Amino acid sequence: MIDKCLPNSAPSGATILTTLSQLAFHGEAQRRCGFLRLMSERRPDLRLMTVSAGAGLAFETRAVLQEQLSAPGLGPILGVYSMGGANRTISELLKGYGHCPRAYVAHDLDSENRTLLRQGNITVALQHDIASDMRNAFLSLLHANQILKAPPVATRSRMSMVTPFDCAEN
């Protein structure tokens, strides 16, 4: 998604920012690894920068991200893949430092991300079907405790992409 939103040739030093709440969070770390691998293959002309340890909280994320954005020689940030939250803070900081990402992908459709989608600050929010994930986990526990005889049918976690058009106010 981010790759498709970017120009074919990027300015020197152009950067893609990935943000995580913390590297120790398994789900975010897996997403980050896959994303970095794919972007390195598809867009070797782009610098990839990761900011973590903000715990998905505004104040902590602001402190960690400000340090990175203040680094000398940082090129334009063309894209953001935010796995860890605090998206209002990230968006505000980027604007304050003169960065205008062409693509901003965030996780979860909470009220903050809905507002940011409506405002055009986020390109896409990835929404996970938590209810289905919880159902699968519960069925697995029932089977492991021999309450459910047949093992649950393995299903992949479902996800949808929500755009600003999906969040338009009525």
PDB file of C-alpha atoms in Angstrom:
ATOM      1  CA  MET A   1       0.000   0.000   0.000  1.00  0.00           C
ATOM      2  CA  ILE A   2       2.671   2.488   0.986  1.00  0.00           C
ATOM      3  CA  ASP A   3       4.863   1.581  -1.983  1.00  0.00           C
ATOM      4  CA  LYS A   4       1.974   2.219  -4.395  1.00  0.00           C
ATOM      5  CA  CYS A   5       1.400   5.712  -2.966  1.00  0.00           C
ATOM      6  CA  LEU A   6       5.007   6.821  -3.448  1.00  0.00           C
ATOM      7  CA  PRO A   7       6.664   8.331  -6.502  1.00  0.00           C
ATOM      8  CA  ASN A   8       8.765   5.964  -8.622  1.00  0.00           C
ATOM      9  CA  SER A   9      11.886   7.961  -7.863  1.00  0.00           C
ATOM     10  CA  ALA A  10      12.264   9.397  -4.400  1.00  0.00           C
ATOM     11  CA  PRO A  11      14.324  12.424  -3.383  1.00  0.00           C
ATOM     12  CA  SER A  12      17.695  11.758  -1.809  1.00  0.00           C
ATOM     13  CA  GLY A  13      17.408  10.598   1.789  1.00  0.00           C
ATOM     14  CA  ALA A  14      13.658   9.931   1.519  1.00  0.00           C
ATOM     15  CA  THR A  15      12.510   7.897   4.491  1.00  0.00           C
ATOM     16  CA  ILE A  16       9.743   5.525   5.493  1.00  0.00           C
ATOM     17  CA  LEU A  17       8.972   5.704   9.215  1.00  0.00           C
ATOM     18  CA  THR A  18       7.763   2.671  11.135  1.00  0.00           C
ATOM     19  CA  THR A  19       6.528   3.132  14.682  1.00  0.00           C
ATOM     20  CA  LEU A  20       5.954   0.468  17.316  1.00  0.00           C
ATOM     21  CA  SER A  21       4.873   0.618  20.917  1.00  0.00           C
ATOM     22  CA  GLN A  22       7.833  -1.626  21.774  1.00  0.00           C
ATOM     23  CA  LEU A  23      10.010  -4.147  19.963  1.00  0.00           C
ATOM     24  CA  ALA A  24       9.214  -6.768  22.598  1.00  0.00           C
ATOM     25  CA  PHE A  25       5.561  -6.884  21.482  1.00  0.00           C
ATOM     26  CA  HIS A  26       5.544 -10.021  19.314  1.00  0.00           C
ATOM     27  CA  GLY A  27       2.776  -9.004  16.897  1.00  0.00           C
ATOM     28  CA  GLU A  28       4.290  -5.608  16.172  1.00  0.00           C
ATOM     29  CA  ALA A  29       7.787  -7.063  15.801  1.00  0.00           C
ATOM     30  CA  GLN A  30       6.526  -9.591  13.246  1.00  0.00           C
ATOM     31  CA  ARG A  31       4.706  -6.890  11.268  1.00  0.00           C
ATOM     32  CA  ARG A  32       7.799  -4.709  11.329  1.00  0.00           C
ATOM     33  CA  CYS A  33      10.105  -7.495  10.089  1.00  0.00           C
ATOM     34  CA  GLY A  34       7.805  -8.382   7.211  1.00  0.00           C
ATOM     35  CA  PHE A  35       7.291  -4.758   6.244  1.00  0.00           C
ATOM     36  CA  LEU A  36      10.996  -3.887   6.361  1.00  0.00           C
ATOM     37  CA  ARG A  37      11.908  -6.975   4.335  1.00  0.00           C
ATOM     38  CA  LEU A  38       9.357  -6.182   1.647  1.00  0.00           C
ATOM     39  CA  MET A  39      10.176  -2.468   1.462  1.00  0.00           C
ATOM     40  CA  SER A  40      13.914  -3.209   1.298  1.00  0.00           C
ATOM     41  CA  GLU A  41      13.268  -5.431  -1.719  1.00  0.00           C
ATOM     42  CA  ARG A  42      10.830  -3.129  -3.482  1.00  0.00           C
ATOM     43  CA  ARG A  43      12.313   0.253  -2.607  1.00  0.00           C
ATOM     44  CA  PRO A  44      16.038   0.037  -1.904  1.00  0.00           C
ATOM     45  CA  ASP A  45      16.197   3.784  -2.674  1.00  0.00           C
ATOM     46  CA  LEU A  46      14.340   4.597   0.554  1.00  0.00           C
ATOM     47  CA  ARG A  47      15.761   4.854   4.040  1.00  0.00           C
ATOM     48  CA  LEU A  48      13.841   2.847   6.629  1.00  0.00           C
ATOM     49  CA  MET A  49      13.623   4.286  10.136  1.00  0.00           C
ATOM     50  CA  THR A  50      12.019   2.625  13.166  1.00  0.00           C
ATOM     51  CA  VAL A  51      10.896   4.406  16.307  1.00  0.00           C
ATOM     52  CA  SER A  52       9.837   2.254  19.250  1.00  0.00           C
ATOM     53  CA  ALA A  53       9.536   2.319  23.030  1.00  0.00           C
ATOM     54  CA  GLY A  54       6.745   4.885  23.155  1.00  0.00           C
ATOM     55  CA  ALA A  55       4.348   2.224  24.475  1.00  0.00           C
ATOM     56  CA  GLY A  56       1.712   3.608  22.104  1.00  0.00           C
ATOM     57  CA  LEU A  57       1.244   6.556  24.467  1.00  0.00           C
ATOM     58  CA  ALA A  58       1.313  10.161  23.276  1.00  0.00           C
ATOM     59  CA  PHE A  59       3.796  11.644  25.747  1.00  0.00           C
ATOM     60  CA  GLU A  60       6.309   8.803  25.513  1.00  0.00           C
ATOM     61  CA  THR A  61       6.030   8.536  21.738  1.00  0.00           C
ATOM     62  CA  ARG A  62       6.519  12.301  21.375  1.00  0.00           C
ATOM     63  CA  ALA A  63       9.789  12.185  23.326  1.00  0.00           C
ATOM     64  CA  VAL A  64      11.219   9.262  21.340  1.00  0.00           C
ATOM     65  CA  LEU A  65      10.074  10.554  17.943  1.00  0.00           C
ATOM     66  CA  GLN A  66      11.244  14.141  18.519  1.00  0.00           C
ATOM     67  CA  GLU A  67      14.760  12.856  19.056  1.00  0.00           C
ATOM     68  CA  GLN A  68      14.690  11.020  15.713  1.00  0.00           C
ATOM     69  CA  LEU A  69      13.104  13.909  13.801  1.00  0.00           C
ATOM     70  CA  SER A  70      15.741  16.284  15.146  1.00  0.00           C
ATOM     71  CA  ALA A  71      18.593  14.201  13.709  1.00  0.00           C
ATOM     72  CA  PRO A  72      20.695  16.141  11.215  1.00  0.00           C
ATOM     73  CA  GLY A  73      20.449  15.050   7.591  1.00  0.00           C
ATOM     74  CA  LEU A  74      17.038  13.414   7.860  1.00  0.00           C
ATOM     75  CA  GLY A  75      15.410  13.434   4.434  1.00  0.00           C
ATOM     76  CA  PRO A  76      11.701  13.810   3.767  1.00  0.00           C
ATOM     77  CA  ILE A  77       9.449  11.231   5.382  1.00  0.00           C
ATOM     78  CA  LEU A  78       7.308   9.941   2.522  1.00  0.00           C
ATOM     79  CA  GLY A  79       5.439   7.189   4.334  1.00  0.00           C
ATOM     80  CA  VAL A  80       4.483   5.999   7.798  1.00  0.00           C
ATOM     81  CA  TYR A  81       3.544   2.516   8.965  1.00  0.00           C
ATOM     82  CA  SER A  82       2.321   2.876  12.539  1.00  0.00           C
ATOM     83  CA  MET A  83       1.844  -0.372  14.418  1.00  0.00           C
ATOM     84  CA  GLY A  84       1.864   1.051  17.916  1.00  0.00           C
ATOM     85  CA  GLY A  85      -0.632   3.868  18.305  1.00  0.00           C
ATOM     86  CA  ALA A  86      -0.258   7.538  19.304  1.00  0.00           C
ATOM     87  CA  ASN A  87      -1.072   8.488  15.723  1.00  0.00           C
ATOM     88  CA  ARG A  88      -2.312  11.998  16.500  1.00  0.00           C
ATOM     89  CA  THR A  89       1.013  12.750  18.167  1.00  0.00           C
ATOM     90  CA  ILE A  90       2.994  11.231  15.298  1.00  0.00           C
ATOM     91  CA  SER A  91       0.989  13.154  12.698  1.00  0.00           C
ATOM     92  CA  GLU A  92       1.337  16.459  14.575  1.00  0.00           C
ATOM     93  CA  LEU A  93       5.078  16.012  15.066  1.00  0.00           C
ATOM     94  CA  LEU A  94       5.640  15.177  11.418  1.00  0.00           C
ATOM     95  CA  LYS A  95       3.767  18.310  10.341  1.00  0.00           C
ATOM     96  CA  GLY A  96       5.691  20.381  12.884  1.00  0.00           C
ATOM     97  CA  TYR A  97       8.967  19.205  11.377  1.00  0.00           C
ATOM     98  CA  GLY A  98       7.749  19.869   7.829  1.00  0.00           C
ATOM     99  CA  HIS A  99       7.103  16.273   6.767  1.00  0.00           C
ATOM    100  CA  CYS A 100       4.056  15.464   4.633  1.00  0.00           C
ATOM    101  CA  PRO A 101       3.839  11.691   4.196  1.00  0.00           C
ATOM    102  CA  ARG A 102       2.116  10.572   1.000  1.00  0.00           C
ATOM    103  CA  ALA A 103       0.932   7.409   2.756  1.00  0.00           C
ATOM    104  CA  TYR A 104       0.144   6.777   6.407  1.00  0.00           C
ATOM    105  CA  VAL A 105      -1.001   3.291   7.421  1.00  0.00           C
ATOM    106  CA  ALA A 106      -2.158   2.727  11.000  1.00  0.00           C
ATOM    107  CA  HIS A 107      -3.528  -0.214  12.953  1.00  0.00           C
ATOM    108  CA  ASP A 108      -6.919  -0.302  14.669  1.00  0.00           C
ATOM    109  CA  LEU A 109     -10.046   1.701  14.107  1.00  0.00           C
ATOM    110  CA  ASP A 110     -10.293   3.497  17.432  1.00  0.00           C
ATOM    111  CA  SER A 111     -11.849   6.950  17.788  1.00  0.00           C
ATOM    112  CA  GLU A 112      -8.498   8.706  17.328  1.00  0.00           C
ATOM    113  CA  ASN A 113      -7.801   6.912  14.060  1.00  0.00           C
ATOM    114  CA  ARG A 114     -11.365   7.515  12.814  1.00  0.00           C
ATOM    115  CA  THR A 115     -10.869  11.235  13.340  1.00  0.00           C
ATOM    116  CA  LEU A 116      -7.444  11.164  11.676  1.00  0.00           C
ATOM    117  CA  LEU A 117      -8.930   9.288   8.705  1.00  0.00           C
ATOM    118  CA  ARG A 118     -11.698  11.887   8.334  1.00  0.00           C
ATOM    119  CA  GLN A 119      -9.115  14.674   8.504  1.00  0.00           C
ATOM    120  CA  GLY A 120      -6.962  13.021   5.848  1.00  0.00           C
ATOM    121  CA  ASN A 121      -4.010  12.503   8.206  1.00  0.00           C
ATOM    122  CA  ILE A 122      -4.160   8.703   7.834  1.00  0.00           C
ATOM    123  CA  THR A 123      -4.470   7.019   4.445  1.00  0.00           C
ATOM    124  CA  VAL A 124      -5.678   3.624   5.704  1.00  0.00           C
ATOM    125  CA  ALA A 125      -6.420   2.023   9.064  1.00  0.00           C
ATOM    126  CA  LEU A 126      -6.032  -1.747   9.281  1.00  0.00           C
ATOM    127  CA  GLN A 127      -8.849  -3.203  11.355  1.00  0.00           C
ATOM    128  CA  HIS A 128      -8.506  -6.670  12.835  1.00  0.00           C
ATOM    129  CA  ASP A 129     -11.482  -8.906  13.575  1.00  0.00           C
ATOM    130  CA  ILE A 130     -10.794  -9.248  17.301  1.00  0.00           C
ATOM    131  CA  ALA A 131     -14.080 -11.059  17.965  1.00  0.00           C
ATOM    132  CA  SER A 132     -13.133 -13.814  15.524  1.00  0.00           C
ATOM    133  CA  ASP A 133      -9.616 -14.037  16.998  1.00  0.00           C
ATOM    134  CA  MET A 134     -11.046 -14.345  20.518  1.00  0.00           C
ATOM    135  CA  ARG A 135     -13.506 -17.024  19.375  1.00  0.00           C
ATOM    136  CA  ASN A 136     -10.669 -19.053  17.830  1.00  0.00           C
ATOM    137  CA  ALA A 137      -8.574 -18.704  21.002  1.00  0.00           C
ATOM    138  CA  PHE A 138     -11.493 -19.744  23.204  1.00  0.00           C
ATOM    139  CA  LEU A 139     -12.233 -22.807  21.036  1.00  0.00           C
ATOM    140  CA  SER A 140      -8.549 -23.771  21.194  1.00  0.00           C
ATOM    141  CA  LEU A 141      -8.648 -23.561  25.004  1.00  0.00           C
ATOM    142  CA  LEU A 142     -11.784 -25.684  25.118  1.00  0.00           C
ATOM    143  CA  HIS A 143     -10.127 -28.298  22.933  1.00  0.00           C
ATOM    144  CA  ALA A 144      -6.880 -28.224  24.950  1.00  0.00           C
ATOM    145  CA  ASN A 145      -8.910 -28.882  28.124  1.00  0.00           C
ATOM    146  CA  GLN A 146     -10.813 -31.705  26.409  1.00  0.00           C
ATOM    147  CA  ILE A 147     -14.144 -29.913  26.658  1.00  0.00           C
ATOM    148  CA  LEU A 148     -14.406 -29.661  22.895  1.00  0.00           C
ATOM    149  CA  LYS A 149     -13.761 -33.036  21.235  1.00  0.00           C
ATOM    150  CA  ALA A 150     -12.874 -31.915  17.719  1.00  0.00           C
ATOM    151  CA  PRO A 151     -10.032 -29.465  17.246  1.00  0.00           C
ATOM    152  CA  PRO A 152     -11.172 -26.067  16.013  1.00  0.00           C
ATOM    153  CA  VAL A 153     -10.759 -25.368  12.331  1.00  0.00           C
ATOM    154  CA  ALA A 154      -7.672 -23.230  11.937  1.00  0.00           C
ATOM    155  CA  THR A 155      -8.536 -19.849  10.458  1.00  0.00           C
ATOM    156  CA  ARG A 156      -6.417 -16.857   9.687  1.00  0.00           C
ATOM    157  CA  SER A 157      -7.086 -13.615  11.434  1.00  0.00           C
ATOM    158  CA  ARG A 158      -9.336 -11.449   9.251  1.00  0.00           C
ATOM    159  CA  MET A 159      -8.422  -7.876   8.559  1.00  0.00           C
ATOM    160  CA  SER A 160      -9.999  -5.039   6.620  1.00  0.00           C
ATOM    161  CA  MET A 161      -8.630  -1.793   5.250  1.00  0.00           C
ATOM    162  CA  VAL A 162     -10.613   1.285   6.244  1.00  0.00           C
ATOM    163  CA  THR A 163     -10.195   4.456   4.194  1.00  0.00           C
ATOM    164  CA  PRO A 164     -11.325   8.043   4.840  1.00  0.00           C
ATOM    165  CA  PHE A 165     -14.346   7.323   2.609  1.00  0.00           C
ATOM    166  CA  ASP A 166     -15.439   4.588   5.027  1.00  0.00           C
ATOM    167  CA  CYS A 167     -15.397   7.081   7.921  1.00  0.00           C
ATOM    168  CA  ALA A 168     -17.240   9.968   6.336  1.00  0.00           C
ATOM    169  CA  GLU A 169     -19.575  11.728   8.737  1.00  0.00           C
ATOM    170  CA  ASN A 170     -23.255  11.520   7.842  1.00  0.00           C
TER     171      ASN A 170
END
